[in-house]
Amino acid sequence: MPLRQLTVLRRMSEDWLILGLSEFQSGDQEAGLESVRKAAAIQPFRRDISETLKKLTAAAGVP
């Protein structure tokens, strides 16, 4: 909960990426994917975020 609150307040792509990875790893894959999508929307030119999103999407079995 504190990580989500901080992430919303700061609105930095790195925060959203870390939040998404932690949510995904803790079993909430849907929330994790959504957070990483927000990171990608904030900084669409960051290749590492788009690649992470592709990997997580594949791992979750989302088309």
PDB file of C-alpha atoms in Angstrom:
ATOM      1  CA  MET A   1       0.000   0.000   0.000  1.00  0.00           C
ATOM      2  CA  PRO A   2       2.689   2.616   0.824  1.00  0.00           C
ATOM      3  CA  LEU A   3       4.513   1.909  -2.446  1.00  0.00           C
ATOM      4  CA  ARG A   4       1.307   2.485  -4.428  1.00  0.00           C
ATOM      5  CA  GLN A   5       0.625   5.770  -2.596  1.00  0.00           C
ATOM      6  CA  LEU A   6       4.144   7.024  -3.227  1.00  0.00           C
ATOM      7  CA  THR A   7       3.959   5.977  -6.870  1.00  0.00           C
ATOM      8  CA  VAL A   8       0.720   7.859  -7.450  1.00  0.00           C
ATOM      9  CA  LEU A   9       2.111  10.996  -5.810  1.00  0.00           C
ATOM     10  CA  ARG A  10       5.427  11.052  -7.673  1.00  0.00           C
ATOM     11  CA  ARG A  11       4.169   9.885 -11.088  1.00  0.00           C
ATOM     12  CA  MET A  12       7.589   8.640 -12.208  1.00  0.00           C
ATOM     13  CA  SER A  13       7.916   5.794 -14.683  1.00  0.00           C
ATOM     14  CA  GLU A  14      10.555   4.030 -12.578  1.00  0.00           C
ATOM     15  CA  ASP A  15       8.184   3.952  -9.600  1.00  0.00           C
ATOM     16  CA  TRP A  16       5.398   2.456 -11.722  1.00  0.00           C
ATOM     17  CA  LEU A  17       7.804  -0.137 -13.090  1.00  0.00           C
ATOM     18  CA  ILE A  18       8.953  -1.201  -9.613  1.00  0.00           C
ATOM     19  CA  LEU A  19       5.375  -1.287  -8.374  1.00  0.00           C
ATOM     20  CA  GLY A  20       4.292  -3.374 -11.357  1.00  0.00           C
ATOM     21  CA  LEU A  21       7.103  -5.870 -10.897  1.00  0.00           C
ATOM     22  CA  SER A  22       6.344  -6.248  -7.199  1.00  0.00           C
ATOM     23  CA  GLU A  23       2.613  -6.706  -7.838  1.00  0.00           C
ATOM     24  CA  PHE A  24       3.287  -9.250 -10.567  1.00  0.00           C
ATOM     25  CA  GLN A  25       5.744 -11.202  -8.414  1.00  0.00           C
ATOM     26  CA  SER A  26       3.346 -11.223  -5.463  1.00  0.00           C
ATOM     27  CA  GLY A  27       0.691 -12.889  -7.596  1.00  0.00           C
ATOM     28  CA  ASP A  28      -1.454  -9.969  -8.741  1.00  0.00           C
ATOM     29  CA  GLN A  29      -0.524 -10.228 -12.395  1.00  0.00           C
ATOM     30  CA  GLU A  30      -3.333  -8.006 -13.645  1.00  0.00           C
ATOM     31  CA  ALA A  31      -2.371  -5.111 -11.365  1.00  0.00           C
ATOM     32  CA  GLY A  32       1.294  -5.642 -12.215  1.00  0.00           C
ATOM     33  CA  LEU A  33       0.642  -5.432 -15.933  1.00  0.00           C
ATOM     34  CA  GLU A  34      -1.465  -2.313 -15.502  1.00  0.00           C
ATOM     35  CA  SER A  35       1.264  -0.588 -13.478  1.00  0.00           C
ATOM     36  CA  VAL A  36       3.931  -1.424 -16.062  1.00  0.00           C
ATOM     37  CA  ARG A  37       1.593  -0.113 -18.779  1.00  0.00           C
ATOM     38  CA  LYS A  38       1.396   3.179 -16.854  1.00  0.00           C
ATOM     39  CA  ALA A  39       5.189   3.299 -16.726  1.00  0.00           C
ATOM     40  CA  ALA A  40       5.293   2.780 -20.493  1.00  0.00           C
ATOM     41  CA  ALA A  41       2.714   5.530 -21.018  1.00  0.00           C
ATOM     42  CA  ILE A  42       4.754   8.006 -18.971  1.00  0.00           C
ATOM     43  CA  GLN A  43       7.985   7.303 -20.875  1.00  0.00           C
ATOM     44  CA  PRO A  44       7.133   5.462 -24.082  1.00  0.00           C
ATOM     45  CA  PHE A  45      10.682   5.852 -25.437  1.00  0.00           C
ATOM     46  CA  ARG A  46      12.207   3.634 -22.706  1.00  0.00           C
ATOM     47  CA  ARG A  47      12.922   0.324 -24.380  1.00  0.00           C
ATOM     48  CA  ASP A  48      13.523  -1.479 -21.060  1.00  0.00           C
ATOM     49  CA  ILE A  49       9.970  -0.781 -19.922  1.00  0.00           C
ATOM     50  CA  SER A  50       8.389  -1.956 -23.177  1.00  0.00           C
ATOM     51  CA  GLU A  51      10.524  -5.107 -23.127  1.00  0.00           C
ATOM     52  CA  THR A  52       9.560  -5.799 -19.515  1.00  0.00           C
ATOM     53  CA  LEU A  53       5.911  -5.348 -20.429  1.00  0.00           C
ATOM     54  CA  LYS A  54       6.253  -7.854 -23.286  1.00  0.00           C
ATOM     55  CA  LYS A  55       7.925 -10.393 -20.986  1.00  0.00           C
ATOM     56  CA  LEU A  56       5.319 -10.026 -18.254  1.00  0.00           C
ATOM     57  CA  THR A  57       2.477 -10.233 -20.769  1.00  0.00           C
ATOM     58  CA  ALA A  58       3.914 -13.453 -22.161  1.00  0.00           C
ATOM     59  CA  ALA A  59       4.466 -14.882 -18.676  1.00  0.00           C
ATOM     60  CA  ALA A  60       0.854 -14.095 -17.757  1.00  0.00           C
ATOM     61  CA  GLY A  61      -0.399 -15.710 -20.955  1.00  0.00           C
ATOM     62  CA  VAL A  62      -2.117 -12.549 -22.150  1.00  0.00           C
ATOM     63  CA  PRO A  63      -2.437 -12.275 -25.943  1.00  0.00           C
TER      64      PRO A  63
END
